[in-house]
Amino acid sequence: MNKLVGNAVVGQSGGPTSAINATLAGVIKGAAEMNQAGVINKIYGMRNGIEGLLSEMLVDLSPRMNDEGWLRSLAATPAAALGSCRRKLKSHTEDKETYEKLIEIFKKYDIRYFFYIGGNDSMDTVLKLSEYAKANSYELKVVGIPKTIDNDLKATDHTPGFGSAAKFVATTVKEILRDINVYTVKAVTIVEIMGRDAGWLTTASALPLLSGGVGPDLIYLPERVFDAEKFISDVKAALDRHPAVLVCASEGIRFADGEYVGSGSQSGAVDVFGHKYLSGTGKVLETMVKEQIGCKVRSLELSLPQRCAAHIASLADIEESLSVGAAGVRFAADGHTGVMTVMERDAGEEYSIKYGVMDIKDIANEIKTVPDEYINSDANGVTDLCLDYLKPLIMGEISPEYESGMPKHITI
Amino acid sequence: MNKLVGNAVVGQSGGPTSAINATLAGVIKGAAEMNQAGVINKIYGMRNGIEGLLSEMLVDLSPRMNDEGWLRSLAATPAAALGSCRRKLKSHTEDKETYEKLIEIFKKYDIRYFFYIGGNDSMDTVLKLSEYAKANSYELKVVGIPKTIDNDLKATDHTPGFGSAAKFVATTVKEILRDINVYTVKAVTIVEIMGRDAGWLTTASALPLLSGGVGPDLIYLPERVFDAEKFISDVKAALDRHPAVLVCASEGIRFADGEYVGSGSQSGAVDVFGHKYLSGTGKVLETMVKEQIGCKVRSLELSLPQRCAAHIASLADIEESLSVGAAGVRFAADGHTGVMTVMERDAGEEYSIKYGVMDIKDIANEIKTVPDEYINSDANGVTDLCLDYLKPLIMGEISPEYESGMPKHITI
């Protein structure tokens, strides 16, 4: 098969993760491979995703193609090194001009390969762009490479970036368990964990059970309706067992009427995609405990470090993020377009991953939630099956280079 | 000089730190040394500080005296492994009974050495106990060993535990700087950092300047009066320079009238020592920016991980915490009592520390704040002199043992 010869462009979009630059490094490595094979000439990075591309803010990454040290440092740097954006392309019937502009830029830079690292919203961009190019006879291979700490993309066993966020959550919850257990007075600690629609990252709070045998007393996920009365009785029962009670709750838990538990403290603000802006789920639970139980209580949000604490990244995640990036380039060179690279877990005892592709139209804008068999029957914890699923994703540590006592980061 | 021969007891008190168990390991190592010398027979640990001692909740740590592997793991475990307490001894004129009980227990267990690892309030206990023992002719050597992430104890160059907390703050702020800089929209991020009366830990947020050259735009410490109007004009000026503005503020900043900025969101609650319970300084600043500037703004508290994120502990801190514990035992064996071990920084170019002792009565209940020469003239940042002071304290990384992808902790 004759391969399409030309240049490539890569962009990063959506929220930061600790592994998104490992995927970028993987795409650059994949491009280096295809450069050797005479398929890809140059690889450009677009600054701030599609937004930067539209204003031709391109950086030639080709000189770094074989710079192993730089690529290793890049892989250990958190949060999109190329910059990100939250822009979602409108359909070409609504905004033909933008698509025409893009094709014009592709022609100008002889771009034949388009790699977009992102989450749900970014895959939507991949889908629209690939369809437009096809319909307008511009030969372009458009491949989406998943990235999200939320682990909520369909068709892939898990998402690059999730393992590192899960390792941060597991480690931090384990350390908090040590912290709250030094005193003997009754006290409830509530940890709020990211995840708007799916509780994946919150399930990771149960992982300390595998190292030391102690975990949170109660875990609440958005996959189950949140019942305030049941919550108070759960907490009371836990306080009867021991003084220091730990509750881990997803920011996205909702009451039976569908309202977010945390929405009370925010006045319905929405982000640029129209998603409700959440904050304060932990605070609301704290207030419930204070008012209805009256013991010492505190809440904390794990907040931004969940998506950027690269110093505690999962080695498994970083390596897979590299591989999934390189695999994306190979799939594109093989002629795939309008697809997302996915990871498939082998059925065997030993954990291993195969890389494949899925049609974006089967994936985009859909949410993968935590399945029933991973949630306990009381709707306040996770099952062993869930821990079996999570454990391999957080294994191994990276050894970032330190500079003046802090992890070294790469700037592009 | 004839050394006092008998058993020793060690306790931990006050809030957790990542290094408090390194100091415990140091005391056990020091006891092993003195055991060899025929001075200390057994070393007991008291559970939950003075509170556990009063109910004779003692654990014999002697079998671990020479267990290097166990001591190394203990040193990497965050938050008092013996448990802690917040109990402050009353004066013996107010509560003679407690003191008599303590002497009785010391006699029963032949305890001649008393080591107490803690902060300001714990040093008060050391002072009272040493004075009572002296006045009542019970020969007891009472040595306090400092521990606090706040770095606010007098007479010591810095406190064990501070370096690790500072390394966590520096690393996390550096990662947050990466995170917030991926977008191009104007946005203010406010990070609230622990420190009720002194801004030491907040100064550590400036350390990213030493690795990558980027730091917070604005830093507010409790050592300077907080002026809301000045704050808003500072933030506006920063937004004029670049879109992503980072503000780091101590939880303890106060208005000109002495009121805590964060006190508005708490109804004057106090902790068991009568300290005002603070929370919400960041939220208050967030609201100010939202109302008076109107751009995107978010706040986060670094919260509990500041005192227990041992996985990112400073090697310098852990090693010094071990050494200061062992030094405390040597000083006690040399006859010192009613003292706290202190660290003195050598004047030379190369960073190095000497260990010494100070009379507790010159130290207890006093606060060491950030000196004027460490704070910029605009009262919204720190000086190079401050960075020079901080840098050696966060140098080096520990290599904790990992188990199922998480740092392994020791349980006593």
PDB file of C-alpha atoms in Angstrom, chain A residues 104-224:
ATOM      1  CA  GLU A 104      -5.919  26.223   3.485  1.00  0.00           C
ATOM      2  CA  ILE A 105      -3.397  25.982   6.359  1.00  0.00           C
ATOM      3  CA  PHE A 106      -2.978  22.239   5.785  1.00  0.00           C
ATOM      4  CA  LYS A 107      -2.188  22.916   2.149  1.00  0.00           C
ATOM      5  CA  LYS A 108       0.211  25.726   2.985  1.00  0.00           C
ATOM      6  CA  TYR A 109       2.226  23.513   5.359  1.00  0.00           C
ATOM      7  CA  ASP A 110       1.656  20.312   3.370  1.00  0.00           C
ATOM      8  CA  ILE A 111       0.012  18.744   6.386  1.00  0.00           C
ATOM      9  CA  ARG A 112      -1.347  15.235   5.721  1.00  0.00           C
ATOM     10  CA  TYR A 113      -1.415  13.913   9.263  1.00  0.00           C
ATOM     11  CA  PHE A 114      -3.371  15.463  12.102  1.00  0.00           C
ATOM     12  CA  PHE A 115      -2.998  14.145  15.674  1.00  0.00           C
ATOM     13  CA  TYR A 116      -5.183  15.489  18.433  1.00  0.00           C
ATOM     14  CA  ILE A 117      -4.582  14.518  22.053  1.00  0.00           C
ATOM     15  CA  GLY A 118      -7.643  15.150  24.170  1.00  0.00           C
ATOM     16  CA  GLY A 119     -10.823  14.010  25.871  1.00  0.00           C
ATOM     17  CA  ASN A 120     -14.427  13.692  24.803  1.00  0.00           C
ATOM     18  CA  ASP A 121     -14.749  17.177  23.382  1.00  0.00           C
ATOM     19  CA  SER A 122     -11.513  16.867  21.425  1.00  0.00           C
ATOM     20  CA  MET A 123     -12.661  13.616  19.827  1.00  0.00           C
ATOM     21  CA  ASP A 124     -15.651  15.519  18.530  1.00  0.00           C
ATOM     22  CA  THR A 125     -13.222  17.867  16.750  1.00  0.00           C
ATOM     23  CA  VAL A 126     -11.378  14.870  15.271  1.00  0.00           C
ATOM     24  CA  LEU A 127     -14.635  13.413  13.978  1.00  0.00           C
ATOM     25  CA  LYS A 128     -15.818  16.648  12.345  1.00  0.00           C
ATOM     26  CA  LEU A 129     -12.465  17.449  10.807  1.00  0.00           C
ATOM     27  CA  SER A 130     -11.991  13.965   9.340  1.00  0.00           C
ATOM     28  CA  GLU A 131     -15.479  14.014   7.833  1.00  0.00           C
ATOM     29  CA  TYR A 132     -15.019  17.471   6.344  1.00  0.00           C
ATOM     30  CA  ALA A 133     -11.647  16.581   4.799  1.00  0.00           C
ATOM     31  CA  LYS A 134     -13.089  13.394   3.305  1.00  0.00           C
ATOM     32  CA  ALA A 135     -16.136  15.178   1.907  1.00  0.00           C
ATOM     33  CA  ASN A 136     -13.941  17.864   0.385  1.00  0.00           C
ATOM     34  CA  SER A 137     -11.353  15.533  -1.081  1.00  0.00           C
ATOM     35  CA  TYR A 138      -8.427  16.788   0.934  1.00  0.00           C
ATOM     36  CA  GLU A 139      -6.454  13.710   1.792  1.00  0.00           C
ATOM     37  CA  LEU A 140      -5.812  13.985   5.539  1.00  0.00           C
ATOM     38  CA  LYS A 141      -5.391  11.301   8.166  1.00  0.00           C
ATOM     39  CA  VAL A 142      -6.983  12.483  11.398  1.00  0.00           C
ATOM     40  CA  VAL A 143      -6.305  10.445  14.506  1.00  0.00           C
ATOM     41  CA  GLY A 144      -7.486  11.221  18.031  1.00  0.00           C
ATOM     42  CA  ILE A 145      -5.394  10.084  20.963  1.00  0.00           C
ATOM     43  CA  PRO A 146      -7.255   9.845  24.238  1.00  0.00           C
ATOM     44  CA  LYS A 147      -6.291  11.737  27.351  1.00  0.00           C
ATOM     45  CA  THR A 148      -8.335  12.344  30.431  1.00  0.00           C
ATOM     46  CA  ILE A 149      -7.951  11.827  34.159  1.00  0.00           C
ATOM     47  CA  ASP A 150     -11.669  10.993  34.181  1.00  0.00           C
ATOM     48  CA  ASN A 151     -11.265   7.603  32.430  1.00  0.00           C
ATOM     49  CA  ASP A 152     -14.719   8.136  30.948  1.00  0.00           C
ATOM     50  CA  LEU A 153     -14.046   7.488  27.242  1.00  0.00           C
ATOM     51  CA  LYS A 154     -15.777   4.507  25.720  1.00  0.00           C
ATOM     52  CA  ALA A 155     -14.085   1.662  23.854  1.00  0.00           C
ATOM     53  CA  THR A 156     -10.721   1.891  25.616  1.00  0.00           C
ATOM     54  CA  ASP A 157      -9.877  -0.182  28.690  1.00  0.00           C
ATOM     55  CA  HIS A 158      -8.734   3.032  30.353  1.00  0.00           C
ATOM     56  CA  THR A 159      -7.491   6.453  29.295  1.00  0.00           C
ATOM     57  CA  PRO A 160      -3.905   7.697  29.325  1.00  0.00           C
ATOM     58  CA  GLY A 161      -3.596  10.143  32.221  1.00  0.00           C
ATOM     59  CA  PHE A 162      -6.015   8.265  34.450  1.00  0.00           C
ATOM     60  CA  GLY A 163      -3.388   5.982  35.990  1.00  0.00           C
ATOM     61  CA  SER A 164      -1.249   8.908  37.166  1.00  0.00           C
ATOM     62  CA  ALA A 165      -4.238  10.759  38.592  1.00  0.00           C
ATOM     63  CA  ALA A 166      -5.341   7.523  40.289  1.00  0.00           C
ATOM     64  CA  LYS A 167      -1.854   7.031  41.749  1.00  0.00           C
ATOM     65  CA  PHE A 168      -1.913  10.588  43.101  1.00  0.00           C
ATOM     66  CA  VAL A 169      -5.369  10.016  44.634  1.00  0.00           C
ATOM     67  CA  ALA A 170      -4.379   6.631  46.115  1.00  0.00           C
ATOM     68  CA  THR A 171      -1.119   7.961  47.563  1.00  0.00           C
ATOM     69  CA  THR A 172      -2.679  11.123  48.928  1.00  0.00           C
ATOM     70  CA  VAL A 173      -5.640   9.291  50.489  1.00  0.00           C
ATOM     71  CA  LYS A 174      -3.197   6.801  52.029  1.00  0.00           C
ATOM     72  CA  GLU A 175      -1.207   9.671  53.539  1.00  0.00           C
ATOM     73  CA  ILE A 176      -4.375  11.410  54.730  1.00  0.00           C
ATOM     74  CA  LEU A 177      -5.443   8.155  56.422  1.00  0.00           C
ATOM     75  CA  ARG A 178      -2.175   8.296  58.393  1.00  0.00           C
ATOM     76  CA  ASP A 179      -2.721  11.943  59.188  1.00  0.00           C
ATOM     77  CA  ILE A 180      -6.271  11.671  60.539  1.00  0.00           C
ATOM     78  CA  ASN A 181      -5.511   8.577  62.615  1.00  0.00           C
ATOM     79  CA  VAL A 182      -3.005  10.234  64.970  1.00  0.00           C
ATOM     80  CA  TYR A 183      -5.735  11.572  67.267  1.00  0.00           C
ATOM     81  CA  THR A 184      -8.292   9.702  69.354  1.00  0.00           C
ATOM     82  CA  VAL A 185     -11.173  12.179  69.167  1.00  0.00           C
ATOM     83  CA  LYS A 186     -14.126  11.429  66.906  1.00  0.00           C
ATOM     84  CA  ALA A 187     -13.626  13.273  63.644  1.00  0.00           C
ATOM     85  CA  VAL A 188     -14.917  12.973  60.102  1.00  0.00           C
ATOM     86  CA  THR A 189     -12.745  13.946  57.132  1.00  0.00           C
ATOM     87  CA  ILE A 190     -14.329  14.350  53.720  1.00  0.00           C
ATOM     88  CA  VAL A 191     -12.213  14.258  50.564  1.00  0.00           C
ATOM     89  CA  GLU A 192     -13.754  15.602  47.365  1.00  0.00           C
ATOM     90  CA  ILE A 193     -12.401  14.025  44.191  1.00  0.00           C
ATOM     91  CA  MET A 194     -12.728  15.132  40.559  1.00  0.00           C
ATOM     92  CA  GLY A 195     -15.103  13.437  38.110  1.00  0.00           C
ATOM     93  CA  ARG A 196     -18.200  15.187  36.876  1.00  0.00           C
ATOM     94  CA  ASP A 197     -20.105  12.287  35.317  1.00  0.00           C
ATOM     95  CA  ALA A 198     -18.127   9.190  36.205  1.00  0.00           C
ATOM     96  CA  GLY A 199     -16.686   8.093  39.529  1.00  0.00           C
ATOM     97  CA  TRP A 200     -13.504   6.445  38.226  1.00  0.00           C
ATOM     98  CA  LEU A 201     -11.047   8.713  39.987  1.00  0.00           C
ATOM     99  CA  THR A 202     -13.007   8.425  43.218  1.00  0.00           C
ATOM    100  CA  THR A 203     -12.802   4.624  43.063  1.00  0.00           C
ATOM    101  CA  ALA A 204      -8.994   5.034  43.218  1.00  0.00           C
ATOM    102  CA  SER A 205      -9.386   6.251  46.804  1.00  0.00           C
ATOM    103  CA  ALA A 206     -10.022   2.601  47.755  1.00  0.00           C
ATOM    104  CA  LEU A 207      -6.558   1.504  46.573  1.00  0.00           C
ATOM    105  CA  PRO A 208      -4.841   2.043  49.971  1.00  0.00           C
ATOM    106  CA  LEU A 209      -6.662  -1.155  51.024  1.00  0.00           C
ATOM    107  CA  LEU A 210      -4.035  -2.974  48.929  1.00  0.00           C
ATOM    108  CA  SER A 211      -1.124  -1.456  50.853  1.00  0.00           C
ATOM    109  CA  GLY A 212      -1.650  -1.500  54.591  1.00  0.00           C
ATOM    110  CA  GLY A 213      -5.206  -2.785  54.565  1.00  0.00           C
ATOM    111  CA  VAL A 214      -6.800   0.517  55.546  1.00  0.00           C
ATOM    112  CA  GLY A 215      -9.019   2.509  53.195  1.00  0.00           C
ATOM    113  CA  PRO A 216     -11.755   5.131  53.300  1.00  0.00           C
ATOM    114  CA  ASP A 217     -14.802   4.149  55.366  1.00  0.00           C
ATOM    115  CA  LEU A 218     -17.215   5.403  52.745  1.00  0.00           C
ATOM    116  CA  ILE A 219     -16.972   6.105  49.023  1.00  0.00           C
ATOM    117  CA  TYR A 220     -19.717   7.856  47.061  1.00  0.00           C
ATOM    118  CA  LEU A 221     -19.833   7.824  43.263  1.00  0.00           C
ATOM    119  CA  PRO A 222     -22.020   9.710  40.756  1.00  0.00           C
ATOM    120  CA  GLU A 223     -23.161   6.309  39.432  1.00  0.00           C
ATOM    121  CA  ARG A 224     -25.467   6.017  42.445  1.00  0.00           C
TER     122      ARG A 224
END
